[in-house]
Coordinates of C-alpha atoms and ligand atoms in Angstrom, one line a residue:
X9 CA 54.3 78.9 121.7
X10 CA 55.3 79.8 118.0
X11 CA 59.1 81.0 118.1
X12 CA 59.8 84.6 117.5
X13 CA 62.6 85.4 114.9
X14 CA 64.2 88.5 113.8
X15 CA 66.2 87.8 110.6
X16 CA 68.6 90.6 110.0
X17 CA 69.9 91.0 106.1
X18 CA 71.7 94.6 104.4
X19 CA 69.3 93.6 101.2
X20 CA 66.0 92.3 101.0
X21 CA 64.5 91.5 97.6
X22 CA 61.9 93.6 96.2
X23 CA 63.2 96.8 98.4
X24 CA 66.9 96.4 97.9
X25 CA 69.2 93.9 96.0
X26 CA 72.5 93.3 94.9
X27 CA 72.9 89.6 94.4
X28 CA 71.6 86.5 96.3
X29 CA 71.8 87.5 99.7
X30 CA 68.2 89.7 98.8
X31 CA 66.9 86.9 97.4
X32 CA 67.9 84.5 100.3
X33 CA 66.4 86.9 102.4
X34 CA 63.0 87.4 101.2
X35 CA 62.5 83.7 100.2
X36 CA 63.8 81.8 103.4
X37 CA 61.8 83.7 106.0
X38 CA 58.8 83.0 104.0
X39 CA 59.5 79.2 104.0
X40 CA 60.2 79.1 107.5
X41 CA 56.7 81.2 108.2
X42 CA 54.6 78.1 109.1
X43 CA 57.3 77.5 111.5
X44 CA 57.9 80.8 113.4
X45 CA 56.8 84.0 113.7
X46 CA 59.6 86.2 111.3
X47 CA 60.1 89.7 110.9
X48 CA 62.6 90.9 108.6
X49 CA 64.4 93.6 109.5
X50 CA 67.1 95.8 106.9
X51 CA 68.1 99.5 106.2
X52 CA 65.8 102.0 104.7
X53 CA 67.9 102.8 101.9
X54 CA 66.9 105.8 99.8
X55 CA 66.5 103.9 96.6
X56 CA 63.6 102.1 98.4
X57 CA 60.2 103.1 97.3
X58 CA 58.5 103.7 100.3
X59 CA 54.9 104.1 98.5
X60 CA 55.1 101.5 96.3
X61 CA 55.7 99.4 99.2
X62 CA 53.6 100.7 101.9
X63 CA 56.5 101.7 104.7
X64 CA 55.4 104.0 106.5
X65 CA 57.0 105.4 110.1
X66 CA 56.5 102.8 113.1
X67 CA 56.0 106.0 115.2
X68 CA 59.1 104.9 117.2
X69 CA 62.8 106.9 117.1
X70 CA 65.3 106.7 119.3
X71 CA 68.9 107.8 119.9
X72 CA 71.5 104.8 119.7
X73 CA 74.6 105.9 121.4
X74 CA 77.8 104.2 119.7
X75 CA 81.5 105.9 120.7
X76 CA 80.1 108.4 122.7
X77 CA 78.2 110.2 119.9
X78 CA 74.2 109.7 119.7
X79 CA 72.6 108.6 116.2
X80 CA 68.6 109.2 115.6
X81 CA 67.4 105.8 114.6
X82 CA 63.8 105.9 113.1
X83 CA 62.0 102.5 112.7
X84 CA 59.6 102.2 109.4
X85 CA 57.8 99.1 108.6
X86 CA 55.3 97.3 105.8
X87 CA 53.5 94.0 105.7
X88 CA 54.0 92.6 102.4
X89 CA 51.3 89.5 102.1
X90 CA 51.2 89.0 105.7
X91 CA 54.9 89.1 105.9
X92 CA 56.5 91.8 108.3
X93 CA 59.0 94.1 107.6
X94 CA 60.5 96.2 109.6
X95 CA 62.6 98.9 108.3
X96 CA 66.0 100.8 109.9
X97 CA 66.7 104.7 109.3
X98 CA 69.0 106.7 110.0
X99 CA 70.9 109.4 107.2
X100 CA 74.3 108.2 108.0
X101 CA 73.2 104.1 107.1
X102 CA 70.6 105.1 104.6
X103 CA 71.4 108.4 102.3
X104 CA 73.4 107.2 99.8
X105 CA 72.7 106.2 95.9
X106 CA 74.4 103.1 96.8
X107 CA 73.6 100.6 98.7
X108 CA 77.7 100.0 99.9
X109 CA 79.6 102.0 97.1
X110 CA 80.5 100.8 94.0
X111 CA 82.3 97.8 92.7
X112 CA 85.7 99.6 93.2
X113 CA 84.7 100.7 96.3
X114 CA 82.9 100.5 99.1
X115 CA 82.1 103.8 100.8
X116 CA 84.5 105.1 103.1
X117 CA 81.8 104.9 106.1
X118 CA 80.8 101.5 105.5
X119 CA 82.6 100.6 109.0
X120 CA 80.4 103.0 110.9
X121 CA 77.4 102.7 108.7
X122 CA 77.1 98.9 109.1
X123 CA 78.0 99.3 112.9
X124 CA 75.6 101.5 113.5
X125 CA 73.0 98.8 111.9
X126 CA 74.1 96.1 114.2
X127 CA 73.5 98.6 117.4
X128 CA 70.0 99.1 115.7
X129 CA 69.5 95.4 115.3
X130 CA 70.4 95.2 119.2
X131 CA 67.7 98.1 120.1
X132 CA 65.3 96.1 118.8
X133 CA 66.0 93.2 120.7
X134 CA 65.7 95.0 123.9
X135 CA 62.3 96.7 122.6
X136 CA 60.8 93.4 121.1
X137 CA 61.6 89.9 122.3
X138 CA 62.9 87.8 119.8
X139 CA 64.5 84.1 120.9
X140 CA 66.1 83.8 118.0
X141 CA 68.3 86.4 115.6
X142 CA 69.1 85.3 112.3
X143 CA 72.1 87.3 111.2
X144 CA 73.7 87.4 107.6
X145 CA 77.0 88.5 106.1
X146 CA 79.4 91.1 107.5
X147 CA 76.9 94.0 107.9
X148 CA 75.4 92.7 111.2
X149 CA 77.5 90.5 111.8
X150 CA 78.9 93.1 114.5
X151 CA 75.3 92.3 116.4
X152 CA 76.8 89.0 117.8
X153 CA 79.6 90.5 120.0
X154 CA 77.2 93.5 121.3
X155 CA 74.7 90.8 121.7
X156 CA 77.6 88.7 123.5
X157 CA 78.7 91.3 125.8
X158 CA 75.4 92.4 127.3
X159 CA 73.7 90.6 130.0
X160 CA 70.1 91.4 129.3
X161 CA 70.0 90.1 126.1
X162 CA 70.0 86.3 125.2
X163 CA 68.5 85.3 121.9
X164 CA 69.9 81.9 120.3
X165 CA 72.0 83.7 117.1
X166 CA 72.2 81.9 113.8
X167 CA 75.3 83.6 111.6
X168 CA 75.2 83.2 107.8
X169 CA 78.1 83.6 105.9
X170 CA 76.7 84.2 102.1
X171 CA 80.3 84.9 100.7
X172 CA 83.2 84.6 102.3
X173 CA 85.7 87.6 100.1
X174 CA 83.3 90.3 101.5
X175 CA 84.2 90.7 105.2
X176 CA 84.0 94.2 106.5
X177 CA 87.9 94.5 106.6
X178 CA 88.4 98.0 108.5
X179 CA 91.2 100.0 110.3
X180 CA 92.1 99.3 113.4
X181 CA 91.2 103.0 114.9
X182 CA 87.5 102.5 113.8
X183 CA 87.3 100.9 117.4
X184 CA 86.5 103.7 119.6
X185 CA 84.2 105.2 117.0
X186 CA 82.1 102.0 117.0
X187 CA 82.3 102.0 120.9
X188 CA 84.3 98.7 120.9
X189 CA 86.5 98.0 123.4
X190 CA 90.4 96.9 122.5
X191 CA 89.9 94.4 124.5
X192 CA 88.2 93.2 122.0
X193 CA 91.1 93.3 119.5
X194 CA 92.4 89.9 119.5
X195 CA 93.3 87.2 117.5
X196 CA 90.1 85.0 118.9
X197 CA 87.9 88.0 118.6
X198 CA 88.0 91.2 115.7
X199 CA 91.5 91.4 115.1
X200 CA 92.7 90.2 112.0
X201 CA 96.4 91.2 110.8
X202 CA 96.3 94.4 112.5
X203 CA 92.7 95.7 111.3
X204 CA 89.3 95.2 112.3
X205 CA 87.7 92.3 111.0
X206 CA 83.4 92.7 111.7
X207 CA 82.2 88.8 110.2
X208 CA 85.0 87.5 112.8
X209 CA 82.4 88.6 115.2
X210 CA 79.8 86.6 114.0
X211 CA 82.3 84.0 113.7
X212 CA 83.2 84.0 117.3
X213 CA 80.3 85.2 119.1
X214 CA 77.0 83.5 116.8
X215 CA 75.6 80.2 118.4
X216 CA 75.7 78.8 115.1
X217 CA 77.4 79.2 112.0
X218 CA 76.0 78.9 108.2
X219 CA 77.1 78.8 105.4
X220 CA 75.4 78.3 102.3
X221 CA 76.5 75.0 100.8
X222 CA 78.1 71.9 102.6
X223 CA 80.7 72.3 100.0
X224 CA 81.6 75.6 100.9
X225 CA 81.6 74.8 104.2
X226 CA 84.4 72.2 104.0
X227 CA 86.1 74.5 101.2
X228 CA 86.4 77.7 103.3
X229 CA 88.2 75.5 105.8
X230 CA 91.1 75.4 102.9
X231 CA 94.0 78.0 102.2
X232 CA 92.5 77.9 98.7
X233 CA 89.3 79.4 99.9
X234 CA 89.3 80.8 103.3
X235 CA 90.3 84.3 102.8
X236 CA 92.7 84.5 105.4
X237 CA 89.6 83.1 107.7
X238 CA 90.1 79.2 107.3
X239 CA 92.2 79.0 110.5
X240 CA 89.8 80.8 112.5
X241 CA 86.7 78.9 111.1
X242 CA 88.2 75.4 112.0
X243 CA 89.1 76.8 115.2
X244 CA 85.2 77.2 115.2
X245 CA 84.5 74.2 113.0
X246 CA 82.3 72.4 115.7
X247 CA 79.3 75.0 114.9
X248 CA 80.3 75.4 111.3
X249 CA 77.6 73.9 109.2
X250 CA 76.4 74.3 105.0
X251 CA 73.1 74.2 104.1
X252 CA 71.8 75.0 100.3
X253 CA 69.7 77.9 99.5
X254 CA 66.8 77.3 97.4
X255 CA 64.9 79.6 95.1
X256 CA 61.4 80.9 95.5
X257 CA 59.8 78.8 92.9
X258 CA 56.8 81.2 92.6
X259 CA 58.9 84.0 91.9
X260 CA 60.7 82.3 89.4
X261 CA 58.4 80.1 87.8
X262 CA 58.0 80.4 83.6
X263 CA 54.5 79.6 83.9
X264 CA 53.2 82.6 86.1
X265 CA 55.9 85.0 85.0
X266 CA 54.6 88.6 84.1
X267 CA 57.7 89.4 82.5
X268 CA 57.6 87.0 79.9
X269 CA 55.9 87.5 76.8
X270 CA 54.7 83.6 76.4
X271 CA 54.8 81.9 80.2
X272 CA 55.5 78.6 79.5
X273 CA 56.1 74.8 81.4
X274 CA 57.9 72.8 78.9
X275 CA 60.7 73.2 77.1
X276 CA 59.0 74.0 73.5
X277 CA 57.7 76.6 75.5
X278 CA 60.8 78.5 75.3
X279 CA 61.0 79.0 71.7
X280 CA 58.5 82.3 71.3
X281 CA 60.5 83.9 74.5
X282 CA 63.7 83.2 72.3
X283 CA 62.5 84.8 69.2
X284 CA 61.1 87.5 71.1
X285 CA 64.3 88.1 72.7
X286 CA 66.7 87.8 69.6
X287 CA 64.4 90.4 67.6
X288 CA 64.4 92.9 70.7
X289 CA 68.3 92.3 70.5
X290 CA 68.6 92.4 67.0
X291 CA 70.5 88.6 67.0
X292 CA 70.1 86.7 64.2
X293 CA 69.3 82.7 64.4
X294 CA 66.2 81.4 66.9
X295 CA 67.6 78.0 65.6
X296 CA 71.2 78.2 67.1
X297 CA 71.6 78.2 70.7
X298 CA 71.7 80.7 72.9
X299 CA 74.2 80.8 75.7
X300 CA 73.9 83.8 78.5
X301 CA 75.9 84.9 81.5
X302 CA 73.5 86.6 84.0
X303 CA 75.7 88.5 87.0
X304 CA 78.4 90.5 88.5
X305 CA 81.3 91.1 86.1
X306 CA 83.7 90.4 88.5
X307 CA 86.6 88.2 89.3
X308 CA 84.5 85.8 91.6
X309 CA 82.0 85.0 88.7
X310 CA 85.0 84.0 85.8
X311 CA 84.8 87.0 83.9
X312 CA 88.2 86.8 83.4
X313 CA 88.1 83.1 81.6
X314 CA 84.9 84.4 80.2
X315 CA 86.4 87.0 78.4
X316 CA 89.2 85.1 77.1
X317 CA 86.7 82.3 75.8
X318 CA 84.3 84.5 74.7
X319 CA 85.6 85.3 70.7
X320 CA 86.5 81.6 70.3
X321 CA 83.2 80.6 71.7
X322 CA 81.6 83.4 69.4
X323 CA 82.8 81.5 66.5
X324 CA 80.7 78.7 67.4
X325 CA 77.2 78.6 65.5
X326 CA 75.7 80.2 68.9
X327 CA 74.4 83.7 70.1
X328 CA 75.5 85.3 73.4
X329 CA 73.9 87.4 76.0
X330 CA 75.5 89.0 78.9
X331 CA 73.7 90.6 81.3
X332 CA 75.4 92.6 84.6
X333 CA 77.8 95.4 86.1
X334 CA 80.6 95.6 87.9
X335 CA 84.4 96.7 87.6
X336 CA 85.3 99.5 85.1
X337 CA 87.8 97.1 83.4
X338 CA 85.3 94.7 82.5
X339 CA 82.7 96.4 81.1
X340 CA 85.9 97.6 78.6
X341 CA 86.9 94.9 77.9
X342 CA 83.5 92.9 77.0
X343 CA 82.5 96.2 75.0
X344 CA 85.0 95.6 72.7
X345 CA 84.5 91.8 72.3
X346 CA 81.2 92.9 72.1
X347 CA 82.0 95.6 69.3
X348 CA 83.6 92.9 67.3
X349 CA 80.6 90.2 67.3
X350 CA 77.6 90.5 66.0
X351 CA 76.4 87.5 67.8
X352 CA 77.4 88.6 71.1
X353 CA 75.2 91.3 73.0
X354 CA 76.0 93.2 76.1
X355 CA 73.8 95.1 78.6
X356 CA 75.1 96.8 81.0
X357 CA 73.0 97.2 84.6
X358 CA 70.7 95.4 86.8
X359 CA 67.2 94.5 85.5
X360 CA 64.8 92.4 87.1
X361 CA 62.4 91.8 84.6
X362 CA 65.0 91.4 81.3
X363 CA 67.1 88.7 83.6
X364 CA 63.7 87.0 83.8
X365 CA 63.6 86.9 80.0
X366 CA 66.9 86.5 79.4
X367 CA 66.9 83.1 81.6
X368 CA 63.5 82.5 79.0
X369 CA 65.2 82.7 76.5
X370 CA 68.6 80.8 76.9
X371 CA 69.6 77.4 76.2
X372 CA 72.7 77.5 77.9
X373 CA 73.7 79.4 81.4
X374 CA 77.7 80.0 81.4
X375 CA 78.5 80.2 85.3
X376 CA 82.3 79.7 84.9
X377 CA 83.2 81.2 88.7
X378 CA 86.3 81.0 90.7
X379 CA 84.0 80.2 93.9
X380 CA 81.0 80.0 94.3
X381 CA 79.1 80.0 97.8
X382 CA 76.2 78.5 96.5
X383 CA 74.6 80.6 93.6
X384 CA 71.4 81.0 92.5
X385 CA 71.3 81.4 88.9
X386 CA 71.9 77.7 88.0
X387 CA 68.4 76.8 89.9
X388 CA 67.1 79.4 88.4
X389 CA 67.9 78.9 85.1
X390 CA 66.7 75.5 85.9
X391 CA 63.3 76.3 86.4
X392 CA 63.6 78.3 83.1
X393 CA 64.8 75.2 81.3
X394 CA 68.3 76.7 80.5
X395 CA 71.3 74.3 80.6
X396 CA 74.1 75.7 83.0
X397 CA 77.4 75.3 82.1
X398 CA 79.7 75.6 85.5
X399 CA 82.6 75.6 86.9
X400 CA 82.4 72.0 89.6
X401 CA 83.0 74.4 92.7
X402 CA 81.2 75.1 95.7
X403 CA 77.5 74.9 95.6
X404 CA 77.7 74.2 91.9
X405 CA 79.1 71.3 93.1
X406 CA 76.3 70.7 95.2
X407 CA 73.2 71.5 92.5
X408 CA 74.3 70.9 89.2
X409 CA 74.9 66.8 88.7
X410 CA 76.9 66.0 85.9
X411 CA 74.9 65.4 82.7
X412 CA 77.1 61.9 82.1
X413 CA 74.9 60.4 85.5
X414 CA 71.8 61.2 83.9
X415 CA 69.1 60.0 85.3
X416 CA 65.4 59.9 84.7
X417 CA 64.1 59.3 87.8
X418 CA 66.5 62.0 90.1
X419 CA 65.0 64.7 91.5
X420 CA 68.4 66.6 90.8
X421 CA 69.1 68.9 88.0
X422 CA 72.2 68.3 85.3
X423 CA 74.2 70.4 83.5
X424 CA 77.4 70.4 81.7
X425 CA 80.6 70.6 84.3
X426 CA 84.2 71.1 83.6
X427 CA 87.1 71.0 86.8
X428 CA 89.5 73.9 86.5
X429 CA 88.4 77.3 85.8
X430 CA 90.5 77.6 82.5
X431 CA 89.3 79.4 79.3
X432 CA 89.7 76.2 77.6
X433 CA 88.0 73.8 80.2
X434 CA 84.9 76.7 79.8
X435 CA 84.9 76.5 75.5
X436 CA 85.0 72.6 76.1
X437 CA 81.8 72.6 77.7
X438 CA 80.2 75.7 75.5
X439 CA 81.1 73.2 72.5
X440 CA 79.9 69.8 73.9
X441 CA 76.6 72.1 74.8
X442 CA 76.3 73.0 71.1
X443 CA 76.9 69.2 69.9
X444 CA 74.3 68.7 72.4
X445 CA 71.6 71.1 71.3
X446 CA 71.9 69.2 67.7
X447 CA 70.1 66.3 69.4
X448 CA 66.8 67.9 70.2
X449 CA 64.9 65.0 71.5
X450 CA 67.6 64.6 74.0
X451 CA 68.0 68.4 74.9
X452 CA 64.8 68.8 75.4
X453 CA 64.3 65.6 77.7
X454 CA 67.0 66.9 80.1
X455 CA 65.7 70.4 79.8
X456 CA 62.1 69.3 80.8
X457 CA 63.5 66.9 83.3
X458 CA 65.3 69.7 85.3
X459 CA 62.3 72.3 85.0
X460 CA 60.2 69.9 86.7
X461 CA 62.6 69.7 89.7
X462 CA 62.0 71.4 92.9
X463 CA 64.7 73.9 93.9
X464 CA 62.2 75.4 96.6
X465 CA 63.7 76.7 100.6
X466 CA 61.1 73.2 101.9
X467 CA 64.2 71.0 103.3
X468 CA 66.6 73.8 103.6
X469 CA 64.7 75.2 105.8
X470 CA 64.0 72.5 108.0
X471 CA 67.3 72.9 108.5
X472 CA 67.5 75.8 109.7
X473 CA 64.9 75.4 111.9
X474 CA 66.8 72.1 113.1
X475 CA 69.8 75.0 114.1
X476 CA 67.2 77.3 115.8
X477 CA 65.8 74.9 117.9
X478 CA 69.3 72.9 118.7
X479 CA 70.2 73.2 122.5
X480 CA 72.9 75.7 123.3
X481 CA 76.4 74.2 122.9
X482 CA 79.5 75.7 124.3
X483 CA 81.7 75.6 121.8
X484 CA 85.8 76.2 121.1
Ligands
ADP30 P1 75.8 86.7 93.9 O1 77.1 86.2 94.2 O2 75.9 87.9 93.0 O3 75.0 87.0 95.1 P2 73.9 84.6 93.2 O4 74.0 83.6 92.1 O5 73.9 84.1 94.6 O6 75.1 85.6 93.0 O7 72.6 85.5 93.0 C1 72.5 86.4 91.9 C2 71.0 86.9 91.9 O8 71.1 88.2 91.3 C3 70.2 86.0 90.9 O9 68.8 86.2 91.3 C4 70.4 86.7 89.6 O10 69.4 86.4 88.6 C5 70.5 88.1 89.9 N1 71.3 89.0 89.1 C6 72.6 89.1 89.0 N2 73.0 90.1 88.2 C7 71.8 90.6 87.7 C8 71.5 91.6 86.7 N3 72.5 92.3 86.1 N4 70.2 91.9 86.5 C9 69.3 91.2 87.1 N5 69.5 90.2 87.9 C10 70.7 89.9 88.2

C-alpha cells in the first residue's frame, strides 16, 4: 500500500512565501508524488487568496485545547493539479498582514501562534492516518515532542532544518501557555540558556533529521555555524543527515516562462529579455554585463560586503540590479549607493514575476552570503543562464563547481567562487566575471552548458524517500 504523508511547512509557494522553504515545499511533495500519497498542510494566512485558489472550508472545526484555554481550529483545503492541500485556520495563527512580523521583528505571539499550529498538525494526525510526518523549520517543529509524548500517535517523523539562525527562541514562561510541561525544560529537551528553544524539539524528538545540504550538515556541527545548536546536533549526529534541494524545473524554466517577454533555451536567447529589462529600468548598455542580487537584504545573504563592493564594482563597465526587502538599515544604505549610480538600480519588495525576469536578464548572480543552507537562486539562475558569483559556503559549496574544473561533459553547473566573504574577495570575482563576459564564445559555452543541467527534486527525493522508509533507529 502507497505510504500516506503529511508534510507540514509555515509557507507553501503559490499561497504564501517568504524565501526557499515555500519553494521546497511545493516542489518536493510533488516529486515525491509517484512515491506516496502527500498532502500538504500550512496556515490559512490572510494574505492567501482563497478564490483564486479554490480553498474552500473542509466542513470540519474543532477546539484544540493548548494551556488550558480552547482555540477554534477550522480546516480549509484545495487540490491544485491533483495535489492536496489542506489548509489550518484559526484568527490567532492566521490574522495578520504578516506572515511572522517583519524583518526586525517577529510578532510578539509567534511562540503561541506557531504552537498552536503544531497542536493543529497533531489533530490531524489523530483524525487522518498518516505514517509519515514530514516537518520543516521551527514553526512545527513543536509537533515532534506532542507527537513524542502521546501514546496513540506513532507516525515515522522526518525534521527539516531549512536554516539554522531562525529557531523559535522564546521565554521560558511561554511553557504553561503552550501546555508544556517543565519537565520538559531540559538541556536534552527545549531548554536552551534559560529560554525555550521550539526546533530543539524537532531536534530531539524527529526520527530523522535533515538538513538541506551535506555541507551544512557537517558545518552546523561547528562553533562557526551552529548557532548555539552544534553541541546538541552532534549529540544527535547519528540521525543528522544533508540532502540538496532541487528547483522545480517547470516552474523555472526560460522556455515556458509567462513572465518573460521572449522565453528562450539558449543563451543568445537572453539578449531581447536583457534589453527589455534595461529599457523598463532605464539602464543604459545591453552590451555590458549585467550583474543582479535577487533576495533578503540581510546579514545572512552578504549585504553587508555587498554594499561595501557595490560603488567600486559600479565603476566596472557593468549594470546592477538588486532586487529584495529586508532590514530598515539596508534599504538606506543601498538607496543611497543607489542615488549615486546610474548604473545601479534598486527595487524594493517581493515580486514573483520581475525576479523571473530579472534572472532573464542577468549575466551574473552576486550571492556573496555569510551561510548559506543550501539556496535556491544559484540553480535558478542556472536554468536562466545567469553566471553566479558566490561565496564557497554551504550548499554553494555543494552546487556551484568552480569554473577553473570546467568540464564539458559534467552534469554540474559552474560559477565563479571566491573563500572568505570579504568585499574584496566579492569585487575579485565581479571583475574576473567581466574579463569573462569579453570572451563571448566562452561565456556563452558555460552559460548554455549549465542551462542544460538538471537541478530537478528526482535524486533528492529518492532520498528522502530512502529516510521515510528506513527502519526506526533508537538513537542518542
Ligand atoms: P532564503 O534564504 O531567503 O530562503 P533561498 O535561496 O533558499 O533563500 O530562496 C529564495 C527564493 O526566494 C528564490 O526562489 C528567490 O528567487 C526568491 N526571492 C527572494 N527574494 C525575492 C524577491 N524580492 N522577489 C522575488 N523573489 C524573491
Amino acid at each position: 500500500m502507497v505510504k500516506k504523508v503529511l508534510f507540514a511547512a509555515s509557507e507553501v509557494y503559490p499561497f504564501a512565501k517568504t524565501g526557499g522553504l515555500a519553494d521546497v515545499a511545493h516542489a518536493l511533495p510533488r516529486a515525491l508524488k509517484n512515491l506516496y500519497d502527500v498532502t500538504v498542510v500550512m496556515p490559512l494566512y490572510r494574505s492567501i487568496d482563497r478564490e483564486k485558489h479554490g480553498i474552500v472550508s473542509l466542513g470540519e472545526s474543532w477546539n484544540i485545547t493548548m494551556g488550558g484555554v480552547e482555540y477554534p481550529i477550522d480546516l480549509y483545503g484545495c487540490n491544485v493539479e491533483g495535489y492536496e492541500y489542506y489548509f489550518i485556520y484559526s484568527p490567532l495563527l492566521c490574522d495578520r498582514e504578516f506572515l511572522y512580523g517583519t524583518p526586525e521583528s517577529g510578532y510578539k505571539d509567534n511562540d503561541l501562534r506557531f504552537a498552536l499550529f503544531s497542536y493543529a498538525i497533531t489533530a490531524l494526525l489523530k483524525k487522518k492516518h498518516y505514517d509519515v510526518l514530514h516537518l520543516n523549520d521551527w514553526q512545527c517543529a513543536l509537533a515532534a515532542l506532542l507527537i513524542h509524548k502521546d501514546p496513540m500517535l506513532s507516525p515515522k517523523v522526518i525534521y527539516t532544518i531549512h536554516n539554522l539562525a531562525y529557531q523559535g527562541i522564546f521565554d521560558a514562561t511561554i511553557l504553561e501557555t503552550i501546555g508544556i510541561d517543565r519537565t520538559y525544560f531540559t538541556m536534552g529537551s527545549l531548554e536552551f540558556y534559560g529560554r525555550v528553544n521550539f526546533m530543539k524539539a524537532g531536534i530531539a524528538y524527529a526520527d530523522e533529521v535533515t538538513t538541506v545540504s551535506p555541507t551544512y550538515a557537517r558545518e552546523i556541527l561547528t562553533n562557526e555555524f551552529g548557532w548555539g545548536l552544534e553541541g546538541f546536533l552532534h549529540f544527535h549526529h547519528a540521525k543528522l543527515s544533508g540532502i540538496i534541494n532541487g528547483i522545480d524545473m517547470e516552474h523555472f524554466s526560460p522556455t515556458e516562462d509567462g513572465a518573460l517577454i521572449a522565453p528562450y533555451s539558449e543563451a543568445k536567447g537572453k539578449k531581447a529579455n536583457k534589453s527589455d529589462l534595461l529599457k523598463k529600468l532605464k539602464l543604459k548598455g545591453v552590451n555590458k554585463p549585467l550583474c543582479v542580487f535577487i533576495g533578503r537584504f540581510t546579514h545572512q545573504k552578504g549585504i553587508d560586503l555587498l554594499i561595501e563592493a557595490l560603488p567600486k564594482i559600479a565603476d566596472l563597465e557593468c549594470n546592477i540590479v538588486l532586487l529584495g526587502e529586508g532590514e530598515e538599515k539596508y534599504h538606506k544604505a543601498l538607496e543611497l549607493l543607489c542615488a549615486n549610480h546610474k548604473n545601479i538600480h534598486l527595487t524594493f519588495g517581493y515580486d514573483e514575476s520581475f525576479s523571473h525576469q530579472v534572472y532573464a536578464a542577468a549575466d551574473f548572480l552576486l550571492m556573496p552570503s555569510l551561510f548559506e543552507p543550501c539556496g535556491l537562486n544559484q540553480m535558478i539562475a542556472f536554468s536562466y543562464g545567469a553566471l553566479p558569483i558566490v561565496h564557497r559556503v554551504g550548499g554553494l559549496v555543494d552546487t556551484v563547481k568552480r569554473l577553473e574544473t570546467y568540464q564539458e561533459d559534467s552534469c554540474s553547473g559552474y560559477g565563479l567562487t571566491f573563500n572568505t566573504p570579504t568585499s574584496r574577495a566579492l569585487l575579485g570575482a565581479v571583475k574576473k566575471g567581466c574579463e569573462l563576459f569579453e570572451d563571448k564564445k566562452y561565456f556563452e559555452r558555460i552559460i548554455n552548458h549549465n542551462m542544460r543541467c538538471d537541478f530537478s527534486w528526482g535524486e533528492s527525493a529518492i532520498a528522502y524517500s530512502v529516510l521515510y522508509e528506513k527502519e526506526r533507529e533508537i538513537h542518542g
